[in-house]
Tab-separated table of C-alpha atoms and ligand atoms in Angstrom:
chain	number	residue	atom	x	y	z
A	24	UNK	CA	50.172	19.783	-6.563
A	25	UNK	CA	46.975	20.867	-4.867
A	26	UNK	CA	46.557	18.722	-1.478
A	27	UNK	CA	43.792	18.763	1.134
A	28	UNK	CA	45.206	19.981	4.393
A	29	UNK	CA	43.998	21.261	7.870
A	30	UNK	CA	44.837	24.617	8.655
A	31	UNK	CA	44.750	27.563	11.337
A	32	UNK	CA	43.682	30.615	9.781
A	33	UNK	CA	44.975	33.157	12.581
A	34	UNK	CA	46.222	33.096	15.917
A	35	UNK	CA	44.053	31.413	18.133
A	36	UNK	CA	41.333	30.426	15.719
A	37	UNK	CA	39.855	26.976	15.324
A	38	UNK	CA	41.712	24.771	12.158
A	39	UNK	CA	39.521	24.342	9.232
A	40	UNK	CA	39.796	22.307	6.042
A	41	UNK	CA	41.650	24.017	3.342
A	42	UNK	CA	43.640	23.279	0.246
A	43	UNK	CA	47.348	23.809	-0.305
A	44	UNK	CA	49.902	23.681	-3.029
A	45	UNK	CA	52.895	21.335	-2.834
A	46	UNK	CA	55.984	21.878	-5.149
A	47	UNK	CA	56.746	19.800	-7.959
A	48	UNK	CA	59.297	16.917	-6.927
A	49	UNK	CA	62.807	18.300	-7.635
A	50	UNK	CA	65.703	15.870	-8.146
A	51	UNK	CA	66.516	15.559	-4.541
A	52	UNK	CA	62.770	15.490	-3.186
A	53	UNK	CA	60.485	12.583	-2.343
A	54	UNK	CA	56.624	13.034	-2.710
A	55	UNK	CA	55.184	11.400	0.462
A	56	UNK	CA	51.615	10.322	0.587
A	57	UNK	CA	50.777	10.882	4.454
A	58	UNK	CA	48.971	8.359	6.235
A	59	UNK	CA	49.416	9.692	9.934
A	60	UNK	CA	50.009	13.025	11.387
A	61	UNK	CA	50.660	13.223	15.040
A	62	UNK	CA	49.601	16.207	17.313
A	63	UNK	CA	52.432	17.932	19.307
A	64	UNK	CA	51.831	20.389	21.834
A	65	UNK	CA	54.403	22.569	19.831
A	66	UNK	CA	51.511	22.795	17.193
A	67	UNK	CA	49.367	24.317	19.758
A	68	UNK	CA	51.836	26.955	20.876
A	69	UNK	CA	52.371	27.716	17.451
A	70	UNK	CA	48.730	28.422	16.370
A	71	UNK	CA	47.986	29.908	19.593
A	72	UNK	CA	50.726	32.373	19.032
A	73	UNK	CA	52.561	31.384	22.369
A	74	UNK	CA	55.775	31.735	20.315
A	75	UNK	CA	55.267	34.893	18.586
A	76	UNK	CA	53.560	35.886	15.314
A	77	UNK	CA	53.147	33.408	12.500
A	78	UNK	CA	52.817	33.115	9.006
A	79	UNK	CA	49.057	32.317	8.932
A	80	UNK	CA	47.624	30.304	7.476
A	81	UNK	CA	49.566	27.487	9.153
A	82	UNK	CA	49.242	23.968	8.560
A	83	UNK	CA	50.753	22.235	11.714
A	84	UNK	CA	52.224	18.688	11.698
A	85	UNK	CA	55.708	17.462	12.523
A	86	UNK	CA	55.192	14.152	13.115
A	87	UNK	CA	54.494	12.549	9.905
A	88	UNK	CA	54.412	8.835	8.410
A	89	UNK	CA	53.317	7.859	5.018
A	90	UNK	CA	54.572	6.115	1.930
A	91	UNK	CA	56.955	7.310	-0.613
A	92	UNK	CA	54.923	7.842	-4.123
A	93	UNK	CA	57.597	9.555	-6.165
A	94	UNK	CA	61.226	9.998	-6.045
A	95	UNK	CA	63.502	12.569	-7.849
A	96	UNK	CA	66.201	11.714	-10.422
A	97	UNK	CA	69.159	11.919	-7.936
A	98	UNK	CA	67.255	10.272	-5.008
A	99	UNK	CA	69.072	7.094	-3.797
A	100	UNK	CA	67.944	6.855	-0.248
A	101	UNK	CA	64.295	6.082	-0.397
A	102	UNK	CA	62.253	3.992	-2.948
A	103	UNK	CA	58.429	4.154	-4.124
A	104	UNK	CA	56.524	2.312	-1.628
A	105	UNK	CA	58.837	2.842	1.306
A	106	UNK	CA	57.501	3.683	4.448
A	107	UNK	CA	59.008	7.003	5.898
A	108	UNK	CA	58.536	9.642	8.327
A	109	UNK	CA	59.197	13.227	8.363
A	110	UNK	CA	60.082	15.191	11.831
A	111	UNK	CA	60.494	18.843	12.683
A	112	UNK	CA	63.046	19.836	9.921
A	113	UNK	CA	62.853	19.654	6.464
A	114	UNK	CA	66.138	21.301	5.640
A	115	UNK	CA	69.519	23.061	6.714
A	116	UNK	CA	72.553	24.347	5.159
A	117	UNK	CA	74.344	20.971	5.386
A	118	UNK	CA	77.554	22.925	5.501
A	119	UNK	CA	78.321	24.643	8.853
A	120	UNK	CA	80.114	22.813	11.852
A	121	UNK	CA	76.818	21.718	13.339
A	122	UNK	CA	75.276	20.403	10.557
A	123	UNK	CA	78.595	18.283	9.563
A	124	UNK	CA	78.312	17.004	13.245
A	125	UNK	CA	74.883	15.841	12.599
A	126	UNK	CA	73.457	18.536	14.680
A	127	UNK	CA	71.268	19.894	11.862
A	128	UNK	CA	68.491	21.160	14.378
A	129	UNK	CA	71.191	23.900	15.367
A	130	UNK	CA	72.026	24.681	11.843
A	131	UNK	CA	74.264	27.881	11.910
A	132	UNK	CA	72.140	29.391	9.065
A	133	UNK	CA	69.072	28.154	10.336
A	134	UNK	CA	67.099	25.020	10.046
A	135	UNK	CA	64.041	24.993	7.914
A	136	UNK	CA	61.057	23.911	10.329
A	137	UNK	CA	58.721	21.458	8.705
A	138	UNK	CA	55.764	24.212	8.922
A	139	UNK	CA	55.680	27.885	9.474
A	140	UNK	CA	59.218	28.484	8.090
A	141	UNK	CA	60.734	30.198	5.394
A	142	UNK	CA	61.690	27.403	2.842
A	143	UNK	CA	65.060	27.715	0.559
A	144	UNK	CA	62.760	28.756	-2.256
A	145	UNK	CA	61.380	31.462	-0.249
A	146	UNK	CA	57.823	29.739	0.543
A	147	UNK	CA	56.225	29.034	3.755
A	148	UNK	CA	56.528	25.576	4.694
A	149	UNK	CA	53.276	23.778	5.501
A	150	UNK	CA	53.093	20.612	7.630
A	151	UNK	CA	51.580	17.196	8.013
A	152	UNK	CA	48.041	17.713	8.670
A	153	UNK	CA	47.534	17.107	4.880
A	154	UNK	CA	47.519	14.371	2.628
A	155	UNK	CA	50.939	14.626	0.921
A	156	UNK	CA	54.082	16.613	1.479
A	157	UNK	CA	57.468	16.837	-0.989
A	158	UNK	CA	60.460	16.862	1.259
A	159	UNK	CA	64.059	16.764	0.418
A	160	UNK	CA	65.293	13.223	0.823
A	161	UNK	CA	67.875	13.928	3.037
A	162	UNK	CA	65.304	14.879	5.824
A	163	UNK	CA	63.285	11.754	5.360
A	164	UNK	CA	63.940	8.945	7.653
A	165	UNK	CA	63.225	5.018	7.133
A	166	UNK	CA	60.179	3.952	9.357
A	167	UNK	CA	61.400	0.357	10.064
A	168	UNK	CA	58.930	-2.797	9.320
A	169	UNK	CA	57.614	-3.655	12.570
A	170	UNK	CA	56.521	-0.352	14.256
A	171	UNK	CA	52.935	0.330	13.304
A	172	UNK	CA	52.644	3.340	11.194
A	173	UNK	CA	50.396	5.392	13.469
A	174	UNK	CA	52.225	4.408	16.578
A	175	UNK	CA	55.480	5.448	14.632
A	176	UNK	CA	54.329	9.116	13.799
A	177	UNK	CA	54.847	10.562	17.271
A	178	UNK	CA	58.450	9.174	17.333
A	179	UNK	CA	59.259	11.744	14.700
A	180	UNK	CA	59.368	14.369	17.517
A	181	UNK	CA	58.397	13.347	21.014
A	182	UNK	CA	60.540	9.927	20.265
A	183	UNK	CA	63.616	11.942	18.988
A	184	UNK	CA	62.878	14.891	21.519
A	185	UNK	CA	63.346	12.502	24.424
A	186	UNK	CA	65.762	10.142	23.114
A	187	UNK	CA	68.234	12.665	22.272
A	188	UNK	CA	68.831	13.889	26.056
A	189	UNK	CA	68.308	10.674	27.692
A	190	UNK	CA	71.476	9.460	25.188
A	191	UNK	CA	73.605	12.535	25.577
A	192	UNK	CA	73.184	12.754	29.547
A	193	UNK	CA	73.556	8.866	29.828
A	194	UNK	CA	70.349	7.281	30.951
A	195	UNK	CA	71.178	3.681	31.294
A	196	UNK	CA	71.876	1.031	33.993
A	197	UNK	CA	72.427	2.493	37.468
A	198	UNK	CA	71.180	5.979	36.456
A	199	UNK	CA	68.106	7.600	38.161
A	200	UNK	CA	66.087	9.219	35.855
A	201	UNK	CA	62.953	11.462	36.465
A	202	UNK	CA	60.344	12.256	33.653
A	203	UNK	CA	58.174	15.422	34.655
A	204	UNK	CA	54.979	15.723	32.789
A	205	UNK	CA	53.390	12.367	31.260
A	206	UNK	CA	52.035	13.674	28.323
A	207	UNK	CA	53.206	12.871	24.532
A	208	UNK	CA	56.973	13.622	25.152
A	209	UNK	CA	56.898	12.349	28.778
A	210	UNK	CA	55.512	8.867	27.762
A	211	UNK	CA	57.968	8.416	25.214
A	212	UNK	CA	60.927	9.209	27.493
A	213	UNK	CA	59.458	7.022	30.014
A	214	UNK	CA	59.478	4.177	27.529
A	215	UNK	CA	63.132	4.965	26.077
A	216	UNK	CA	64.471	5.524	29.402
A	217	UNK	CA	63.239	2.145	30.692
A	218	UNK	CA	64.529	0.367	27.385
A	219	UNK	CA	67.936	1.890	27.910
A	220	UNK	CA	68.101	0.397	31.176
A	221	UNK	CA	67.865	3.326	33.905
A	222	UNK	CA	65.685	3.624	36.880
A	223	UNK	CA	62.738	5.841	35.805
A	224	UNK	CA	60.086	7.944	37.903
A	225	UNK	CA	57.557	9.843	36.692
A	226	UNK	CA	56.617	13.364	38.412
A	227	UNK	CA	52.951	14.076	37.143
A	228	UNK	CA	50.564	16.542	38.830
A	229	UNK	CA	48.410	13.850	39.992
A	230	UNK	CA	48.350	9.966	40.556
A	231	UNK	CA	45.488	9.767	37.988
A	232	UNK	CA	47.979	8.168	35.394
A	233	UNK	CA	49.969	6.145	37.754
A	234	UNK	CA	48.772	2.746	36.292
A	235	UNK	CA	49.736	3.722	33.041
A	236	UNK	CA	52.948	5.137	34.020
A	237	UNK	CA	54.005	1.784	35.764
A	238	UNK	CA	52.798	-0.013	32.782
A	239	UNK	CA	54.945	2.176	30.321
A	240	UNK	CA	58.084	1.141	32.255
A	241	UNK	CA	58.205	3.423	35.334
A	242	UNK	CA	59.689	2.139	38.552
A	243	UNK	CA	58.121	4.834	40.792
A	244	UNK	CA	55.472	7.406	40.163
A	245	UNK	CA	55.090	10.495	42.536
A	246	UNK	CA	52.356	13.502	42.394
A	247	UNK	CA	53.928	16.964	42.607
A	248	UNK	CA	50.790	18.179	43.794
A	249	UNK	CA	51.908	16.381	47.124
A	250	UNK	CA	54.659	18.612	48.649
A	251	UNK	CA	56.205	15.671	50.403
A	252	UNK	CA	57.218	14.397	46.865
A	253	UNK	CA	60.112	16.891	47.138
A	254	UNK	CA	61.367	15.959	50.406
A	255	UNK	CA	60.927	12.529	49.873
A	256	UNK	CA	62.847	12.519	46.497
A	257	UNK	CA	65.506	15.281	47.561
A	258	UNK	CA	68.826	14.585	45.907
A	259	UNK	CA	67.607	11.377	44.165
A	260	UNK	CA	67.916	11.898	40.590
A	261	UNK	CA	71.134	11.730	38.179
A	262	UNK	CA	68.938	13.125	35.187
A	263	UNK	CA	65.483	14.851	35.186
A	264	UNK	CA	63.853	15.532	31.826
A	265	UNK	CA	61.281	18.386	32.036
A	266	UNK	CA	58.621	17.906	29.426
A	267	UNK	CA	56.099	20.465	30.897
A	268	UNK	CA	54.604	22.817	28.568
A	269	UNK	CA	53.462	25.512	31.336
A	270	UNK	CA	55.682	27.357	33.653
A	271	UNK	CA	57.055	24.855	36.876
A	272	UNK	CA	58.951	25.958	39.818
A	273	UNK	CA	62.475	24.860	38.691
A	274	UNK	CA	63.906	25.445	42.046
A	275	UNK	CA	61.993	22.742	43.558
A	276	UNK	CA	62.687	20.335	40.760
A	277	UNK	CA	66.528	21.047	40.866
A	278	UNK	CA	66.527	20.303	44.564
A	279	UNK	CA	65.602	16.540	43.396
A	280	UNK	CA	68.714	16.266	41.552
A	281	UNK	CA	72.068	14.649	43.072
A	282	UNK	CA	75.497	16.145	43.021
A	283	UNK	CA	76.283	16.573	39.273
A	284	UNK	CA	72.747	15.971	38.200
A	285	UNK	CA	71.466	17.439	35.178
A	286	UNK	CA	67.742	18.891	34.592
A	287	UNK	CA	67.402	19.331	30.757
A	288	UNK	CA	64.274	21.145	29.887
A	289	UNK	CA	62.767	20.141	26.531
A	290	UNK	CA	59.284	21.647	27.457
A	291	UNK	CA	59.057	25.084	25.642
A	292	UNK	CA	56.329	27.162	27.679
A	293	UNK	CA	55.299	30.829	26.551
A	294	UNK	CA	56.804	32.321	29.600
A	295	UNK	CA	60.515	32.466	30.968
A	296	UNK	CA	61.305	30.165	33.761
A	297	UNK	CA	63.376	31.212	36.649
A	298	UNK	CA	66.293	29.712	38.492
A	299	UNK	CA	67.739	30.466	42.145
A	300	UNK	CA	71.468	29.919	41.356
A	301	UNK	CA	71.566	28.506	44.759
A	302	UNK	CA	69.605	25.636	43.537
A	303	UNK	CA	72.745	24.715	41.207
A	304	UNK	CA	75.836	25.733	43.224
A	305	UNK	CA	74.917	23.986	46.254
A	306	UNK	CA	75.276	20.574	44.532
A	307	UNK	CA	76.974	21.514	41.157
A	308	UNK	CA	74.081	20.901	39.425
A	309	UNK	CA	73.086	21.635	35.904
A	310	UNK	CA	70.376	23.063	33.939
A	311	UNK	CA	70.338	22.487	30.453
A	312	UNK	CA	67.946	22.409	27.259
A	313	UNK	CA	67.865	20.278	23.928
A	314	UNK	CA	65.790	20.743	21.021
A	315	UNK	CA	64.604	17.468	18.809
A	316	UNK	CA	67.628	15.799	17.203
A	317	UNK	CA	69.957	15.387	14.059
A	318	UNK	CA	68.708	13.255	11.349
A	319	UNK	CA	71.446	10.270	11.761
A	320	UNK	CA	70.138	10.290	15.651
A	321	UNK	CA	66.544	10.288	14.592
A	322	UNK	CA	67.335	7.574	12.389
A	323	UNK	CA	69.156	5.590	15.611
A	324	UNK	CA	66.227	6.383	17.599
A	325	UNK	CA	63.572	4.774	15.007
A	326	UNK	CA	65.705	1.809	14.951
A	327	UNK	CA	66.124	1.365	18.565
A	328	UNK	CA	62.207	1.690	19.079
A	329	UNK	CA	61.686	-1.168	16.407
A	330	UNK	CA	64.268	-3.377	18.143
A	331	UNK	CA	62.684	-2.710	21.643
A	332	UNK	CA	58.968	-2.922	20.373
A	333	UNK	CA	58.320	0.899	21.248
A	334	UNK	CA	55.656	2.912	19.648
A	335	UNK	CA	53.541	5.646	21.051
A	336	UNK	CA	50.277	5.284	22.697
A	337	UNK	CA	47.864	6.838	20.231
A	338	UNK	CA	44.280	7.906	20.081
A	339	UNK	CA	43.709	8.047	16.111
A	340	UNK	CA	41.258	11.024	15.263
A	341	UNK	CA	39.160	12.007	12.105
A	342	UNK	CA	40.756	15.513	10.825
A	343	UNK	CA	37.600	17.301	12.048
A	344	UNK	CA	38.234	16.251	15.701
A	345	UNK	CA	41.540	18.256	15.319
A	346	UNK	CA	40.204	21.365	17.750
A	347	UNK	CA	38.821	19.230	20.087
A	348	UNK	CA	41.985	17.244	20.639
A	349	UNK	CA	43.782	20.511	21.243
A	350	UNK	CA	41.397	21.381	23.711
A	351	UNK	CA	41.907	17.878	25.393
A	352	UNK	CA	45.862	18.039	25.333
A	353	UNK	CA	45.711	21.759	27.061
A	354	UNK	CA	43.606	20.112	29.592
A	355	UNK	CA	46.638	17.246	29.991
A	356	UNK	CA	43.544	15.126	28.920
A	357	UNK	CA	45.681	13.057	26.243
A	358	UNK	CA	46.718	9.316	26.449
A	359	UNK	CA	49.480	9.560	25.193
A	360	UNK	CA	49.149	11.378	21.759
A	361	UNK	CA	46.597	12.243	19.283
A	362	UNK	CA	47.297	10.944	15.762
A	363	UNK	CA	45.147	12.332	12.555
A	364	UNK	CA	44.272	9.579	10.021
A	365	UNK	CA	45.091	12.007	7.138
A	366	UNK	CA	42.660	9.605	4.966
A	367	UNK	CA	39.762	11.541	6.539
A	368	UNK	CA	40.938	14.831	4.723
B	425	NAP	P1	51.677	17.529	26.250
B	425	NAP	O1	51.153	16.108	25.654
B	425	NAP	O2	50.437	18.193	26.380
B	425	NAP	O3	52.355	16.895	27.707
B	425	NAP	C1	52.750	17.923	28.597
B	425	NAP	C2	52.586	17.398	30.272
B	425	NAP	O4	53.073	18.409	31.085
B	425	NAP	C3	50.893	17.205	30.268
B	425	NAP	O5	50.620	16.126	29.950
B	425	NAP	C4	50.922	17.300	32.202
B	425	NAP	O6	51.319	16.082	32.343
B	425	NAP	C5	52.129	18.303	32.212
B	425	NAP	N1	51.597	19.628	32.680
B	425	NAP	C6	50.897	20.699	31.673
B	425	NAP	N2	50.682	21.591	32.078
B	425	NAP	C7	51.078	21.725	33.278
B	425	NAP	C8	51.457	22.408	34.505
B	425	NAP	N3	50.599	23.780	34.617
B	425	NAP	N4	51.819	22.143	35.319
B	425	NAP	C9	52.391	20.964	35.527
B	425	NAP	N5	52.592	20.139	34.554
B	425	NAP	C10	51.921	20.395	33.550
B	425	NAP	O7	52.751	18.115	25.503
B	425	NAP	P2	54.254	17.586	24.589
B	425	NAP	O8	53.544	17.483	23.192
B	425	NAP	O9	54.474	16.394	25.355
B	425	NAP	O10	54.841	18.786	24.418
B	425	NAP	C11	55.573	19.184	26.035
B	425	NAP	C12	56.375	20.514	25.692
B	425	NAP	O11	57.307	20.383	25.022
B	425	NAP	C13	55.574	21.441	25.092
B	425	NAP	O12	55.974	22.915	25.694
B	425	NAP	C14	56.210	21.351	23.633
B	425	NAP	O13	56.293	22.685	22.745
B	425	NAP	C15	57.515	21.144	23.927
B	425	NAP	N6	58.425	20.357	22.881
B	425	NAP	C16	59.731	20.816	22.973
B	425	NAP	C17	60.649	20.216	21.836
B	425	NAP	C18	62.258	20.504	21.855
B	425	NAP	O14	62.664	20.078	20.881
B	425	NAP	N7	62.573	20.925	22.898
B	425	NAP	C19	60.037	19.435	21.015
B	425	NAP	C20	58.378	19.033	21.032
B	425	NAP	C21	57.897	19.553	22.003
B	425	NAP	P3	50.949	15.657	33.856
B	425	NAP	O15	49.404	15.607	33.655
B	425	NAP	O16	51.432	14.193	34.125
B	425	NAP	O17	51.171	16.342	34.739
B	426	ZN	ZN1	56.848	18.412	18.330
């Protein structure tokens, strides 16, 4: 099946319209007519070569929502007409200890990313900036009714990437949680942490988005450009989620953790970050990382969001605005996720 898509032809090059091939629907597959595809900063890191060489041309997009239009003969989990989602992962071995535990994203044999990855048949996966995609039904999520499909798309990456550490590190009543960076991931983290009952603080570069942050559920909002922020909040937080796509001074943020507090890095900048161990040992603090989330947890997150009326704040764009949207994301000028209306392809 030949379908319209938007691809980056080479590292750092603007995306342009193209046509790609989707495989025939196998017994375990579903064919999805894509409605919306979110733009994640990871798409930009990939296209710009921040994370190393890529198998160009790359069709990015791992925040996919659409409708099932065909199912394989063995598929029981989804039916034609269902609204579904696909996140960052389209396959894994299913047999290793991590897969069996529901941590398919940490598959010992390597999970298959939704784009720029080698699929099990040896072809290169191509993502959601396209009109259709064929995916193994086990990696396809059900999007609950009640979440607007455009607002649901970012949940498939930004939502699960923040929900997973917030749940794992116990964000909830009586816990003080700080979110660093109010972009795509950050604004989802604020909404989810608030819904979980935590006391939420946003740490943003400036106070420009303060009103939004408080409306999204934050209790406090501070500018990290103001050095007094770091004095005022020293030792305060049980959990800090760092969503920043660039290098930050980790030691300054570690100093904001209480004894036994944890800073979880989900941001994935190109450059290494450094830690002074005294920032950790002086208060038994932890520095951790977390990558997306397993399939069952992703479904739990979607159901949680539906129950709490949570969707992303989105700016829906046409496909030909993708390059401009990338520029705006890079300039921290996103409120708070660009989502491509794939009907414009
Ligand atoms: P985004 O929408 O661009 O948000 C990042 C935010 O970080 C910006 O809005 C900005 O917030 C802040 N920021 C940007 N540059 C900064 C700088 N130089 N210093 C301080 N703060 C800065 O990006 P995103 O889509 O949320 O993704 C964020 C990062 O997470 C990316 O690196 C992405 O690749 C990564 N990611 C990781 C996973 C995972 O599984 N671990 C999954 C998805 C994405 P303020 O304006 O509020 O300061
Ligand atoms: Zn992503």
